[in-house]
Structures are given as C-alpha cells and as structure tokens.
Coordinates of C-alpha atoms and ligand atoms in Angstrom, one line a residue:
Chain A
X1 CA 1.5 138.7 0.4
X2 CA 3.4 141.9 -0.2
X3 CA 6.0 140.8 2.3
X4 CA 6.5 137.6 0.3
X5 CA 6.7 139.5 -2.9
X6 CA 9.4 141.8 -1.5
X7 CA 11.4 138.9 -0.3
X8 CA 11.3 137.3 -3.8
X9 CA 12.3 140.6 -5.4
X10 CA 15.2 141.0 -3.0
X11 CA 16.4 137.4 -3.5
X12 CA 16.2 137.9 -7.3
X13 CA 18.2 141.1 -7.2
X14 CA 20.8 139.6 -4.8
X15 CA 21.1 136.8 -7.2
X16 CA 21.4 139.1 -10.2
X17 CA 24.2 141.1 -8.5
X18 CA 26.2 138.2 -7.2
X19 CA 26.0 136.2 -10.4
X20 CA 26.3 138.8 -13.1
X21 CA 28.5 141.5 -11.7
X22 CA 31.6 139.7 -12.8
X23 CA 30.4 138.8 -16.3
X24 CA 32.6 140.1 -19.1
X25 CA 30.1 142.5 -20.8
X26 CA 29.2 144.0 -17.4
X27 CA 32.8 144.8 -16.5
X28 CA 33.6 146.1 -20.0
X29 CA 30.6 148.2 -20.6
X30 CA 29.9 149.2 -17.0
X31 CA 33.4 150.1 -15.7
X32 CA 36.0 150.2 -18.5
X33 CA 33.9 152.2 -20.9
X34 CA 33.1 155.2 -18.8
X35 CA 36.7 155.2 -17.5
X36 CA 38.3 155.3 -20.9
X37 CA 35.7 157.6 -22.4
X38 CA 36.5 160.1 -19.6
X39 CA 40.2 159.7 -20.1
X40 CA 40.0 160.4 -23.9
X41 CA 37.6 163.3 -23.3
X42 CA 39.7 165.0 -20.6
X43 CA 43.3 164.4 -21.6
X44 CA 44.9 167.3 -23.4
X45 CA 41.9 169.5 -23.1
X46 CA 41.2 172.4 -20.8
X47 CA 38.0 171.5 -19.1
X48 CA 37.0 172.9 -15.8
X49 CA 37.1 170.4 -12.9
X50 CA 33.4 170.9 -12.3
X51 CA 32.6 170.0 -15.8
X52 CA 34.8 166.9 -15.7
X53 CA 33.1 165.9 -12.4
X54 CA 29.6 166.3 -13.9
X55 CA 30.6 164.4 -17.0
X56 CA 32.1 161.5 -15.1
X57 CA 29.2 161.2 -12.7
X58 CA 26.6 161.4 -15.5
X59 CA 28.5 158.9 -17.6
X60 CA 29.2 156.5 -14.8
X61 CA 25.6 156.4 -13.6
X62 CA 24.3 155.9 -17.1
X63 CA 26.9 153.2 -18.1
X64 CA 26.8 151.2 -14.9
X65 CA 23.1 151.2 -15.0
X66 CA 22.9 149.9 -18.5
X67 CA 25.5 147.1 -17.8
X68 CA 23.7 144.5 -15.8
X69 CA 20.0 144.8 -16.8
X70 CA 20.5 143.8 -20.5
X71 CA 22.5 140.7 -19.8
X72 CA 20.5 138.9 -17.1
X73 CA 17.7 137.5 -19.2
X74 CA 19.8 136.4 -22.2
X75 CA 22.2 134.6 -19.8
X76 CA 19.4 132.9 -17.9
X77 CA 17.7 131.9 -21.1
X78 CA 20.9 130.2 -22.3
X79 CA 21.7 128.6 -19.0
X80 CA 18.1 127.5 -18.6
X81 CA 17.9 128.9 -15.1
X82 CA 15.1 131.0 -16.5
X83 CA 13.1 127.8 -16.8
X84 CA 13.6 127.4 -13.0
X85 CA 12.4 131.0 -12.4
X86 CA 9.4 130.6 -14.7
X87 CA 8.3 127.4 -13.1
X88 CA 8.6 129.0 -9.6
X89 CA 5.9 131.1 -8.0
X90 CA 7.5 134.3 -9.3
X91 CA 5.5 136.9 -11.2
X92 CA 6.7 138.7 -14.3
X93 CA 6.8 142.0 -12.3
X94 CA 8.9 140.4 -9.7
X95 CA 11.4 139.2 -12.3
X96 CA 11.6 142.6 -13.9
X97 CA 11.8 144.6 -10.7
X98 CA 14.5 142.2 -9.4
X99 CA 16.6 143.1 -12.4
X100 CA 16.0 146.8 -12.2
X101 CA 16.8 146.8 -8.5
X102 CA 20.0 144.9 -8.9
X103 CA 21.1 147.2 -11.8
X104 CA 20.1 150.4 -9.9
X105 CA 21.9 149.4 -6.7
X106 CA 25.0 148.5 -8.7
X107 CA 25.0 151.8 -10.5
X108 CA 24.3 153.8 -7.3
X109 CA 27.1 152.0 -5.5
X110 CA 29.8 152.6 -8.2
X111 CA 28.7 156.2 -8.9
X112 CA 28.6 157.0 -5.2
X113 CA 32.1 155.7 -4.7
X114 CA 33.4 157.8 -7.6
X115 CA 31.5 160.9 -6.4
X116 CA 33.0 160.5 -2.9
X117 CA 36.5 160.0 -4.3
X118 CA 36.2 163.0 -6.5
X119 CA 34.9 165.2 -3.7
X120 CA 37.6 164.1 -1.3
X121 CA 40.6 164.3 -3.8
X122 CA 39.6 167.4 -5.9
X123 CA 37.4 169.0 -3.2
X124 CA 34.6 169.7 -5.6
X125 CA 32.3 172.0 -3.8
X126 CA 28.5 172.2 -3.5
X127 CA 26.2 175.1 -3.2
X128 CA 24.4 173.7 -0.2
X129 CA 23.5 170.5 1.6
X130 CA 20.3 170.4 -0.4
X131 CA 22.2 170.3 -3.6
X132 CA 24.2 167.2 -2.4
X133 CA 20.9 165.5 -1.7
X134 CA 19.6 166.7 -5.1
X135 CA 22.7 165.3 -6.8
X136 CA 22.2 161.8 -5.3
X137 CA 18.5 162.0 -6.1
X138 CA 19.4 162.7 -9.7
X139 CA 21.9 159.9 -9.8
X140 CA 19.3 157.6 -8.3
X141 CA 16.8 158.6 -11.0
X142 CA 19.4 158.0 -13.7
X143 CA 20.3 154.6 -12.3
X144 CA 16.7 153.5 -12.5
X145 CA 16.3 155.0 -15.9
X146 CA 19.4 153.4 -17.3
X147 CA 18.4 150.1 -15.8
X148 CA 15.0 150.3 -17.5
X149 CA 16.6 151.2 -20.8
X150 CA 18.9 148.1 -20.5
X151 CA 16.0 145.9 -19.6
X152 CA 14.1 147.2 -22.6
X153 CA 16.8 146.0 -25.0
X154 CA 16.6 142.6 -23.3
X155 CA 13.0 142.2 -24.3
X156 CA 14.4 140.8 -27.5
X157 CA 14.0 137.1 -26.6
X158 CA 17.6 136.1 -27.5
X159 CA 20.0 134.0 -25.5
X160 CA 23.1 135.8 -26.7
X161 CA 24.4 138.7 -24.6
X162 CA 26.2 140.0 -27.7
X163 CA 22.9 140.5 -29.5
X164 CA 21.6 142.8 -26.7
X165 CA 24.9 144.5 -26.2
X166 CA 25.2 145.6 -29.8
X167 CA 21.7 147.2 -29.7
X168 CA 22.5 148.6 -26.3
X169 CA 25.6 150.4 -27.6
X170 CA 23.7 151.6 -30.7
X171 CA 21.3 153.3 -28.4
X172 CA 23.8 154.3 -25.6
X173 CA 26.4 156.3 -27.5
X174 CA 24.1 158.5 -29.5
X175 CA 22.2 159.3 -26.3
X176 CA 25.5 160.2 -24.7
X177 CA 26.7 162.4 -27.6
X178 CA 23.6 164.4 -28.0
X179 CA 23.4 165.1 -24.3
X180 CA 24.9 168.1 -22.7
X181 CA 27.9 166.3 -21.2
X182 CA 30.5 167.2 -23.7
X183 CA 29.2 170.5 -24.9
X184 CA 27.2 172.5 -22.4
X185 CA 23.7 173.4 -23.5
X186 CA 24.5 177.1 -23.2
X187 CA 27.1 176.7 -26.0
X188 CA 24.9 174.6 -28.3
X189 CA 23.2 176.1 -31.3
X190 CA 19.5 176.2 -30.8
X191 CA 18.5 173.2 -33.0
X192 CA 21.0 171.0 -31.2
X193 CA 19.5 171.9 -27.9
X194 CA 16.3 170.6 -29.4
X195 CA 18.0 167.3 -30.3
X196 CA 19.5 167.1 -26.8
X197 CA 16.0 167.0 -25.6
X198 CA 15.8 163.4 -26.9
X199 CA 18.4 162.2 -24.4
X200 CA 17.6 161.7 -20.8
X201 CA 21.2 162.3 -19.9
X202 CA 20.7 165.9 -20.8
X203 CA 18.5 166.4 -17.9
X204 CA 20.8 164.7 -15.4
X205 CA 23.7 166.8 -16.6
X206 CA 21.7 169.9 -16.3
X207 CA 20.6 168.9 -12.8
X208 CA 24.2 168.2 -11.8
X209 CA 25.3 171.5 -13.1
X210 CA 22.8 173.2 -10.9
X211 CA 24.2 171.2 -7.9
X212 CA 27.8 171.9 -8.6
X213 CA 27.9 175.2 -10.5
X214 CA 24.5 176.7 -10.1
X215 CA 24.7 177.2 -13.8
X216 CA 21.8 175.3 -15.2
X217 CA 19.9 175.7 -18.5
X218 CA 16.4 174.4 -17.6
X219 CA 14.5 174.6 -14.4
X220 CA 15.6 172.0 -11.9
X221 CA 12.0 170.9 -11.4
X222 CA 11.8 170.4 -15.2
X223 CA 14.9 168.2 -15.2
X224 CA 13.5 166.0 -12.5
X225 CA 10.1 165.9 -14.2
X226 CA 11.7 164.8 -17.4
X227 CA 13.7 162.0 -15.8
X228 CA 10.6 160.8 -14.0
X229 CA 8.7 161.0 -17.3
X230 CA 11.3 158.8 -18.9
X231 CA 11.2 156.3 -16.0
X232 CA 7.4 156.0 -16.2
X233 CA 7.3 155.6 -20.0
X234 CA 10.1 153.1 -20.0
X235 CA 8.4 151.1 -17.2
X236 CA 5.2 150.8 -19.2
X237 CA 6.9 149.8 -22.4
X238 CA 9.1 147.3 -20.6
X239 CA 6.1 145.7 -19.0
X240 CA 4.2 145.4 -22.2
X241 CA 7.1 144.0 -24.3
X242 CA 8.3 141.6 -21.7
X243 CA 4.8 140.3 -21.1
X244 CA 4.8 139.4 -24.7
X245 CA 8.3 138.0 -25.1
X246 CA 8.9 136.3 -21.7
X247 CA 6.9 133.2 -22.5
X248 CA 8.6 133.0 -25.8
X249 CA 12.1 133.1 -24.5
X250 CA 12.7 129.4 -24.0
X251 CA 10.8 128.3 -27.1
X252 CA 11.7 131.0 -29.7
X253 CA 15.4 131.2 -29.3
X254 CA 15.7 127.5 -29.7
X255 CA 13.5 127.4 -32.7
X256 CA 15.3 130.3 -34.3
X257 CA 18.6 128.5 -33.9
X258 CA 17.1 125.3 -35.3
X259 CA 15.8 127.1 -38.3
X260 CA 19.2 128.6 -38.9
X261 CA 20.8 125.2 -38.6
X262 CA 18.4 123.8 -41.1
X263 CA 19.2 126.6 -43.5
X264 CA 22.9 126.0 -43.0
X265 CA 22.5 122.3 -43.7
X266 CA 20.8 122.9 -47.0
Chain B
X1 CA -19.3 117.4 -22.0
X2 CA -22.1 117.2 -19.6
X3 CA -21.1 113.8 -18.4
X4 CA -17.6 115.0 -17.7
X5 CA -18.7 118.0 -15.6
X6 CA -21.0 115.8 -13.6
X7 CA -18.3 113.3 -12.8
X8 CA -16.0 116.1 -12.0
X9 CA -18.0 117.1 -9.0
X10 CA -17.7 113.6 -7.6
X11 CA -14.0 113.2 -8.1
X12 CA -12.5 116.7 -7.7
X13 CA -11.0 115.9 -4.4
X14 CA -9.1 113.1 -5.8
X15 CA -7.8 114.6 -9.0
X16 CA -4.4 116.3 -8.4
X17 CA -3.7 117.3 -12.0
X18 CA -6.1 117.6 -14.9
X19 CA -5.0 119.0 -18.2
X20 CA -7.3 119.5 -21.1
X21 CA -6.3 120.1 -24.8
X22 CA -2.7 121.0 -24.3
X23 CA -1.2 122.3 -27.6
X24 CA 2.3 123.6 -28.3
X25 CA 3.5 124.5 -31.8
X26 CA 7.1 125.4 -32.7
X27 CA 6.7 126.9 -36.1
X28 CA 5.1 124.3 -38.2
X29 CA 5.9 121.5 -35.8
X30 CA 3.1 120.5 -33.4
X31 CA 5.2 119.2 -30.5
X32 CA 2.2 118.6 -28.2
X33 CA -1.0 117.9 -30.0
X34 CA -4.2 118.1 -28.1
X35 CA -3.1 116.3 -25.0
X36 CA -5.5 115.6 -22.1
X37 CA -5.0 113.5 -19.0
X38 CA -5.8 113.3 -15.3
X39 CA -3.6 112.2 -12.4
X40 CA -5.2 111.3 -9.2
X41 CA -3.8 112.2 -5.8
X42 CA -1.2 109.8 -4.6
X43 CA -0.7 108.2 -8.0
X44 CA 2.6 107.8 -9.9
X45 CA 2.0 108.3 -13.5
X46 CA 4.6 107.8 -16.2
X47 CA 4.8 109.5 -19.5
X48 CA 6.6 107.0 -21.8
X49 CA 7.7 108.0 -25.2
X50 CA 10.5 108.0 -27.7
X51 CA 12.8 111.0 -28.2
X52 CA 11.0 114.1 -29.4
X53 CA 7.6 112.7 -28.5
X54 CA 6.7 115.8 -26.6
X55 CA 7.1 114.7 -23.0
X56 CA 9.3 117.6 -21.9
X57 CA 7.1 120.1 -23.8
X58 CA 4.0 118.7 -22.0
X59 CA 5.8 119.3 -18.7
X60 CA 6.8 122.8 -19.6
X61 CA 3.2 123.6 -20.5
X62 CA 2.0 122.1 -17.2
X63 CA 4.5 124.0 -15.1
X64 CA 4.0 127.4 -16.8
X65 CA 7.3 127.6 -18.7
X66 CA 5.5 127.8 -21.9
X67 CA 2.3 129.7 -22.4
X68 CA -0.9 127.8 -23.0
X69 CA -2.4 128.1 -26.4
X70 CA -6.0 127.9 -27.7
X71 CA -8.5 126.5 -25.2
X72 CA -6.0 124.5 -23.2
X73 CA -6.9 124.2 -19.5
X74 CA -5.1 123.0 -16.4
X75 CA -6.7 122.2 -13.0
X76 CA -4.7 121.6 -9.9
X77 CA -6.7 120.0 -7.1
X78 CA -9.8 121.1 -8.8
X79 CA -8.8 124.7 -9.2
X80 CA -8.5 126.2 -12.7
X81 CA -5.1 127.7 -12.9
X82 CA -5.1 128.5 -16.6
X83 CA -5.3 132.2 -16.1
X84 CA -3.4 132.5 -12.8
X85 CA -0.6 130.0 -12.8
X86 CA 1.9 131.8 -10.6
X87 CA 0.2 131.2 -7.3
X88 CA -0.3 127.5 -7.9
X89 CA 3.3 126.8 -8.9
X90 CA 4.0 126.2 -5.2
X91 CA 2.2 122.9 -5.6
X92 CA 4.9 121.6 -7.9
X93 CA 8.4 120.2 -7.2
X94 CA 10.1 119.9 -10.5
X95 CA 13.2 118.0 -11.5
X96 CA 14.0 119.2 -15.0
X97 CA 15.4 117.1 -17.8
X98 CA 18.7 119.2 -17.7
X99 CA 19.7 120.8 -14.4
X100 CA 18.6 124.4 -14.3
X101 CA 19.9 125.4 -10.9
X102 CA 22.0 128.5 -11.0
X103 CA 25.4 127.2 -12.1
X104 CA 27.4 129.9 -10.4
X105 CA 25.7 129.5 -7.1
X106 CA 26.9 126.9 -4.7
X107 CA 24.7 124.0 -3.7
X108 CA 23.9 125.8 -0.5
X109 CA 23.1 129.1 -2.2
X110 CA 20.8 127.4 -4.6
X111 CA 18.9 125.9 -1.7
X112 CA 18.7 129.2 0.2
X113 CA 17.5 131.0 -2.9
X114 CA 14.9 128.5 -3.7
X115 CA 13.6 128.2 -0.2
X116 CA 13.3 132.0 0.0
X117 CA 11.4 132.1 -3.2
X118 CA 8.9 129.6 -1.8
X119 CA 8.4 131.7 1.3
X120 CA 10.1 129.4 3.8
X121 CA 11.8 131.0 6.8
X122 CA 15.6 131.1 6.9
X123 CA 15.9 128.8 9.9
X124 CA 13.5 126.3 8.4
X125 CA 15.4 126.4 5.0
X126 CA 18.6 125.6 6.8
X127 CA 17.1 122.8 8.8
X128 CA 15.4 121.2 5.7
X129 CA 18.4 121.7 3.5
X130 CA 20.8 120.0 5.8
X131 CA 18.4 117.1 6.1
X132 CA 18.0 116.8 2.4
X133 CA 21.7 117.1 1.7
X134 CA 22.5 114.4 4.2
X135 CA 19.8 112.2 2.8
X136 CA 21.1 112.6 -0.7
X137 CA 24.7 112.4 0.2
X138 CA 25.5 115.9 -1.0
X139 CA 26.5 117.4 2.3
X140 CA 30.3 117.5 1.5
X141 CA 29.5 119.3 -1.8
X142 CA 27.5 122.0 0.0
X143 CA 29.9 124.9 -0.7
X144 CA 30.8 123.8 -4.3
X145 CA 29.6 125.7 -7.2
X146 CA 26.8 123.9 -8.9
X147 CA 28.6 123.9 -12.3
X148 CA 31.4 121.8 -10.8
X149 CA 29.0 119.0 -9.9
X150 CA 28.8 115.9 -12.0
X151 CA 25.6 115.1 -13.8
X152 CA 24.4 112.7 -11.2
X153 CA 25.1 115.0 -8.4
X154 CA 23.4 117.8 -10.2
X155 CA 20.4 115.5 -10.5
X156 CA 20.4 114.9 -6.8
X157 CA 20.6 118.7 -6.1
X158 CA 17.7 119.3 -8.4
X159 CA 15.7 116.7 -6.5
X160 CA 16.7 118.4 -3.2
X161 CA 15.5 121.7 -4.6
X162 CA 12.2 120.1 -5.8
X163 CA 11.6 118.7 -2.3
X164 CA 12.6 121.7 -0.3
X165 CA 9.2 123.3 -0.1
X166 CA 7.5 120.0 0.4
X167 CA 5.1 120.2 -2.5
X168 CA 2.2 117.8 -2.9
X169 CA 3.0 117.2 -6.6
X170 CA 6.4 116.1 -8.0
X171 CA 7.2 116.4 -11.7
X172 CA 10.3 114.5 -12.7
X173 CA 11.6 114.7 -16.3
X174 CA 13.7 111.6 -16.8
X175 CA 15.1 111.6 -13.3
X176 CA 17.2 108.5 -13.8
X177 CA 18.6 109.1 -17.2
X178 CA 22.4 109.3 -17.3
X179 CA 22.8 107.9 -13.8
X180 CA 24.9 104.9 -12.9
X181 CA 23.0 101.7 -12.0
X182 CA 23.4 102.2 -8.2
X183 CA 22.2 105.8 -8.4
X184 CA 19.3 104.7 -10.6
X185 CA 18.2 102.3 -7.9
X186 CA 18.6 104.8 -5.2
X187 CA 16.6 107.4 -7.1
X188 CA 13.8 104.9 -7.9
X189 CA 13.6 103.8 -4.3
X190 CA 13.5 107.4 -3.2
X191 CA 10.7 108.2 -5.6
X192 CA 8.7 105.2 -4.4
X193 CA 9.2 106.3 -0.9
X194 CA 7.9 109.8 -1.8
X195 CA 4.8 108.1 -3.2
X196 CA 4.4 106.3 0.2
X197 CA 4.5 109.7 1.8
X198 CA 1.4 110.6 -0.3
X199 CA 3.0 112.7 -3.1
X200 CA 1.4 112.7 -6.5
X201 CA 4.1 112.0 -9.0
X202 CA 4.4 112.6 -12.7
X203 CA 7.5 111.1 -14.3
X204 CA 8.8 110.8 -17.8
X205 CA 11.0 108.1 -19.0
X206 CA 12.1 106.1 -22.0
X207 CA 12.7 103.1 -19.8
X208 CA 9.8 100.7 -20.1
X209 CA 11.0 98.6 -17.1
X210 CA 11.2 101.7 -15.0
X211 CA 7.6 102.6 -16.0
X212 CA 6.4 99.1 -15.5
X213 CA 7.9 98.7 -12.0
X214 CA 7.2 102.2 -10.7
X215 CA 4.1 103.5 -12.2
X216 CA 0.4 103.0 -11.4
X217 CA -0.5 104.2 -14.8
X218 CA 1.4 104.8 -18.0
X219 CA 0.6 107.4 -20.7
X220 CA 2.3 106.4 -23.9
X221 CA 3.1 109.4 -26.0
X222 CA 4.2 109.6 -29.6
X223 CA 4.5 112.6 -31.9
X224 CA 2.8 114.9 -29.5
X225 CA -0.2 112.6 -28.9
X226 CA -1.1 110.3 -26.1
X227 CA -1.8 107.0 -27.7
X228 CA -2.4 104.9 -24.6
X229 CA -3.4 105.6 -21.0
X230 CA -3.5 102.4 -19.0
X231 CA -2.0 100.6 -16.0
X232 CA 1.1 98.6 -16.8
X233 CA -0.9 95.4 -16.3
X234 CA -3.7 96.3 -18.6
X235 CA -1.3 97.4 -21.2
X236 CA 0.4 94.0 -21.1
X237 CA -3.0 92.3 -20.9
X238 CA -4.1 93.9 -24.1
X239 CA -1.2 92.3 -25.8
X240 CA -1.1 89.1 -24.0
X241 CA -2.5 87.3 -27.0
X242 CA 0.4 88.6 -28.9
X243 CA 3.6 86.6 -28.6
X244 CA 6.9 86.7 -30.2
X245 CA 8.1 83.6 -31.9
X246 CA 11.7 83.0 -32.7
X247 CA 13.0 80.1 -34.8
X248 CA 16.2 79.0 -36.4
X249 CA 16.8 77.1 -39.6
X250 CA 19.4 74.5 -40.2
X251 CA 21.7 75.3 -43.0
X252 CA 21.0 77.8 -45.8
X253 CA 17.6 78.2 -47.4
X254 CA 17.1 78.9 -51.0
X255 CA 15.4 82.0 -52.2
X256 CA 12.4 79.9 -53.3
X257 CA 12.1 78.4 -49.8
X258 CA 12.4 81.9 -48.4
X259 CA 9.6 83.1 -50.7
X260 CA 7.3 80.3 -49.5
X261 CA 8.1 80.9 -45.9
X262 CA 7.5 84.6 -46.1
X263 CA 4.0 83.8 -47.2
X264 CA 3.1 82.6 -43.7
X265 CA 5.4 84.8 -41.6
X266 CA 7.2 88.1 -42.0
X267 CA 10.8 87.1 -42.1
X268 CA 13.1 89.3 -40.0
X269 CA 16.4 87.9 -38.8
X270 CA 17.9 88.9 -35.4
X271 CA 21.5 89.1 -34.5
X272 CA 21.7 85.5 -33.3
X273 CA 20.4 84.2 -36.6
X274 CA 16.9 83.6 -35.4
X275 CA 13.9 84.6 -37.5
X276 CA 11.5 86.6 -35.4
X277 CA 7.9 87.3 -35.9
X278 CA 5.1 88.4 -33.6
X279 CA 1.8 86.5 -33.7
X280 CA -1.6 86.9 -32.4
X281 CA -2.3 83.2 -32.8
X282 CA 0.8 81.3 -31.9
X283 CA -0.7 77.8 -32.2
X284 CA -1.9 78.3 -35.7
X285 CA 1.2 80.1 -36.9
X286 CA 3.5 77.5 -35.4
X287 CA 1.7 74.6 -36.9
X288 CA 1.6 76.4 -40.2
X289 CA 5.2 77.0 -40.0
X290 CA 6.1 73.4 -39.3
X291 CA 3.8 72.1 -42.0
X292 CA 5.2 74.4 -44.6
X293 CA 8.8 73.6 -43.6
X294 CA 8.2 69.9 -43.8
X295 CA 6.6 70.2 -47.2
X296 CA 9.5 72.3 -48.5
X297 CA 12.3 70.5 -46.9
X298 CA 13.2 73.3 -44.5
X299 CA 14.7 72.1 -41.2
X300 CA 13.8 74.1 -38.2
X301 CA 16.4 73.5 -35.5
X302 CA 15.1 75.6 -32.7
X303 CA 12.0 77.4 -31.7
X304 CA 11.2 79.8 -28.8
X305 CA 8.0 81.5 -27.8
X306 CA 8.3 84.7 -25.7
X307 CA 5.6 86.5 -23.9
X308 CA 5.3 90.1 -25.0
X309 CA 7.2 92.5 -22.7
X310 CA 6.1 96.0 -22.1
X311 CA 8.9 97.1 -24.3
X312 CA 7.4 95.3 -27.2
X313 CA 4.0 96.7 -26.4
X314 CA 5.5 100.1 -26.6
X315 CA 7.3 99.5 -29.9
X316 CA 4.2 97.9 -31.2
X317 CA 2.0 100.8 -30.3
X318 CA 4.3 103.3 -31.8
X319 CA 4.7 101.3 -34.9
X320 CA 0.9 101.0 -35.2
X321 CA 0.7 104.7 -34.7
X322 CA 3.1 105.2 -37.6
X323 CA 1.5 102.8 -39.9
X324 CA -2.0 104.2 -39.4
X325 CA -0.6 107.6 -40.1
X326 CA 1.0 106.4 -43.3
X327 CA -2.3 104.9 -44.2
X328 CA -4.0 108.2 -43.6
X329 CA -1.4 110.0 -45.6
X330 CA -2.1 107.7 -48.6
Ligands
ATP401 N1 12.2 125.2 -27.8 C1 11.9 124.5 -28.9 N2 11.9 125.0 -30.1 C2 11.6 124.3 -31.2 N3 11.3 123.0 -31.2 C3 11.3 122.4 -30.0 C4 11.6 123.1 -28.8 N4 11.5 122.3 -27.7 C5 11.1 121.1 -28.3 N5 11.0 121.2 -29.6 C6 10.6 120.0 -30.5 O1 9.4 119.5 -30.0 C7 9.4 118.1 -30.1 C8 9.1 117.5 -28.7 O2 10.2 117.8 -27.9 P1 10.3 117.3 -26.4 O3 11.6 117.9 -25.8 O4 9.1 117.6 -25.7 O5 10.5 115.8 -26.5 P2 10.7 114.7 -25.4 O6 9.6 113.7 -25.5 O7 11.0 115.3 -24.1 O8 12.0 114.0 -26.0 P3 13.3 113.3 -25.2 O9 12.9 112.0 -24.8 O10 14.4 113.3 -26.2 O11 13.6 114.2 -24.0 C9 10.7 117.7 -30.7 O12 10.5 117.5 -32.1 C10 11.6 118.9 -30.4 O13 12.6 119.0 -31.4
MG402 MG1 12.5 115.3 -22.8

C-alpha cells in the first residue's frame, strides 16, 4: 500500500521535473530572477563576501523552490492531463506531495550547485562540519517551504500560469525585502525586525549567518522551529484549499471563460 | 425503493456499473440532470446523444474527474464507491474525448508513467506496452513526443494507455470521432474483440449506425437526461409502426392545392424535391393522399415508403423531448 503510494509520488514528481523544468516561467522566475537580483544588489556596493554568499543562497533556494510548484496545476488543467491524473488511482495527497517533492528537489539541486561553486571559488569558510550540515538542512527546509508557498498560490483553480505567477510575485518580493537578506537584522530598527518576523526567509538568513559567520540574531533552534512552523502551517492550508478547489479545476475554469465570452459577446 | 434493494441482491454479481441520480451543474446550466443507469458485466452500452447532451460530463462524473453532487451514488461491481473513488479507479480504462496524455512525454514515457501509476512492475509494463504498440501500429512512433502525433495516432495511444492495466471496464468517449474510415473500422473491431474478452464497455457516440451495430443497449441522452434505455432492436421495434413516406408531385402546385394537401400531411420538401412526412398509419395516409390528389388535380409522380432507421428514431425521440418541453413551458 505505502510502497505503491511512494511509487506514484515518485512517478509524479519525476514527471513534474522532466516536463516543467524547461517551461518559460520556471526558467525566468527560478533562475534568471535570483541571478539578476543578486547582480543588481552586489554590483557597486561594498558587501562582505559572506553576506553575498548568504544572500545568494537564501534567494536561490527561495526562488527556485517557488518556480515549479505554482505552474504544474495550471498547466495540467489547461492541457487536460489533469483529467488523466484525476481519473487515475491517485489521491489528492499524492498529487500535492508529487509537486512539493519535484519543486524541493529542483531547488535543492540548483542551490547545492551554487553553494559548492561559491565555496570552491571564493573559499567561503564554515565554523565546523556541523554548520555545513546545518546549512544544507536550512536550505532543505526553505526548499520545502518555498514549494508549499508556490503550491498554495496554485490553489486558485485557474488554467493560466500568468494568473498564479502574478500573485506569486506579489507575495515573493515583499517577503524577500522584509527579510534580513539585504539589511542584517542587527542593523534594523526594532519595529522593522518585528516586520521581518513575517517573512520565513528571515529565519533562513539568520541560520545561514550562524553557519558562515557565527553572527546570528535569534537562537538557531528558534530559526529552525520557525521554518518548521511555516512548513506545517502551509501544509495544512494547502491541503484544505486544494481539497476544495481540485475537483473544481476542470469545471470552473471552463465555465469562467465561457461566462467571460458571453459577456464579451453582449 | 424496497423492490430495488431486493433485486439488487440477486443481480449484484452481474452489474458492473450502477449510477444513481448523477447531477452536474455549471452555474445555471444543468449539464447532467438526474441520470441513473446500470451496465451489466460483459455488456457494451452506448450513450447516444447530440452535442452538449451531457455524455462527456456523465463520464467525468463516473470516473471521478468531477465531484458528485447531492445524493448521487456510484457502485462498481456492487461496491459503493461514492465516498472512496480513488481505489476503484483501477477498474476503469478510459479513452477521453480529447487526448489527455502528457503531450511533452513520448509515447513510451506515457506508457511507463501510466503503468507505474497502476502499480504494474517495470518488466511487465515494457512487455505489455510493446505488445500493445505493435497491435495498434504505433511501435515506430514509440519515441516521438505525444504532441507530435496526429489525432488518430493519439487516439490509438489513449486506447493503449486505457488497456495497459487490463481493466475490467472500458469507458470510451467518442473513440471513433475524427478517424478515417479504415481506422474507424479497425477501432470498432478492436472494441468488439475486447467485448469478446469479457470487458464491460461504455461508449459514447453521435453515430447511430455505430451504436446500432456495436451496442447491446443504447441510452439516448438529451439535455442532460436519459430519454430512452433500450436495446437497438427494441428501440427500432417501438417505432416500426412509424414509416417515412416520400412523394413527388408533377409540375407546380398552386398555393390552394398546397393548403389542401397540408391538411392531411405536414409538407416538408427534401433536397431531391420529394415531400417527406412520417406516418404511423401508412396505408391510411397514403390512400388519403391519393384521394385528395385526385380530387384536386394534383399529379403524384413517385412515391416511396421507408422503414424508420435508428437515426430517425433518435431524431424523433429528441424532437419529442423538445416539443414536450415546449408544451410544459407553455
Ligand atoms: N467545464 C464546463 N464548464 C461549463 N459548462 C460545461 C463544462 N463542460 C461541459 N459544459 C456544458 O455542459 C453541457 C454538456 O456538455 P458535455 O461535454 O457533457 O456534452 P456531450 O454530450 O459530451 O457533447 P459532445 O457530443 O459535443 O461531446 C454542454 O452544454 C456544455 O457546454
Ligand atoms: Mg462529449
């Protein structure tokens, strides 16, 4: 039973990676954005290598994780392959976990490559072996968290990737700017620290600062706890919303369009 | 109600699909309106209906693509699957109206994916896939992306995908529409062969002849409702007394003559210049027609009587359905 379920989840995530990794929105928002954001942030400014490293890793893991998970369901709704999935013996949980797993693996893969490149070229140092492990643990948590956030946006039963990507970006950029990536928490006025609490990226950044600089703001345990708290809450909300909208995907989008067409005709 | 449940015990083994009170609304449109039917094991049943009748929607409700509303209920081989459909979906092999295989996956990748989802071992999937692809002449397209296949080839792939896990029930939504005549024949023969192998088959079509030749039973659907549920023979039998009469008139008739004629028959002209009307009492109507013509100097030059085809039964039923509705609206 569980074996079969795992097989299905694995097949679904393999499918999600192979089919959607090359899609325009995934490339643009997953790879190009963090790259150019970093460039525009770093160029012409005197930022310590460690801070740049932390910023890049935090941004990359967050951006790549939120790239695939929002587009899978809209694309499959439009291409009707969702009809095939819904009429196959696949449960809602398996569909959702299949998306999360694909998105997480993609994010982990890209972020790891960038981390390794950075460590090799710029020889960023770590405090100890444990901090390396802790860093990848943090990246892993952020990959899952970002994937869940992306999937949440896709609970809107639309068949247009642009619909979800607009909302995704509306959420993504504020979360990035209020996090401690660009301005370290130590330098923030107190009420801004409070706002930065609202962004999960804050806790990853803080965790990474512990790993690289040993210069963190919160307790490491607290950072991890907050990331896990976000993951659990997002999982629950995702399940509730998708349970509601999944059966509507194939009927609602079409009827909405028809209604719009009718309006246009009048 | 009591009667039904008593019968149920006797026939559960034989009933492959039983749906009760299916309803699907899209906004104010009721696409499927209180549909109930049963399909016995080993039967081929056709759902016949015009565009927009609700055939595809019925299938989507049955296969779990749409959620069931109200007190709808579905039983597969006697098990109530209304609240736990996922597990029972293995019983279905579905060929959708429009291909829904993954378009960026190759034919082979689609088969491997689908087989895995249905819990078949890798070796077994490969073995079965090769056999199916050979059988359906797709083997040389094996590594082509699905989106590059023509409509007919996609249709064949979808049938391969439906058969891969060897399900007892096949659900085919217009499997022959858009195929060339040779492929249509091939497809029909394959479907009939599947019936011989003991599969239960539900098929939708607009093609009366297809329904007539292939199905054990025909459900005629119109505007979300099932308006007839009979064997092709019974369906025709019901209308045997109805025949279509065609006649031609020499020369032109005056409007006065036309008025007189239209008192006995509804005058509709077909493209060959024949007046056509359907009659439940051919003898009476024809003798009436001749008598009136003679009295009014109308020369009938040709007369044909045709037995009602299933196509006409279909049109007739749907027309009846419309007129009774209009009557109700008034
Ligand atoms: N997703 C949807 N949203 C809104 N209306 C829909 C949707 N799907 C179907 N309908 C409407 O429901 C009715 C029944 O559609 P359905 O596709 O079941 O017809 P059908 O009998 O399969 O027709 P066809 O022979 O053309 O395939 C139609 O009026 C159709 O416009
Ligand atoms: Mg249809």
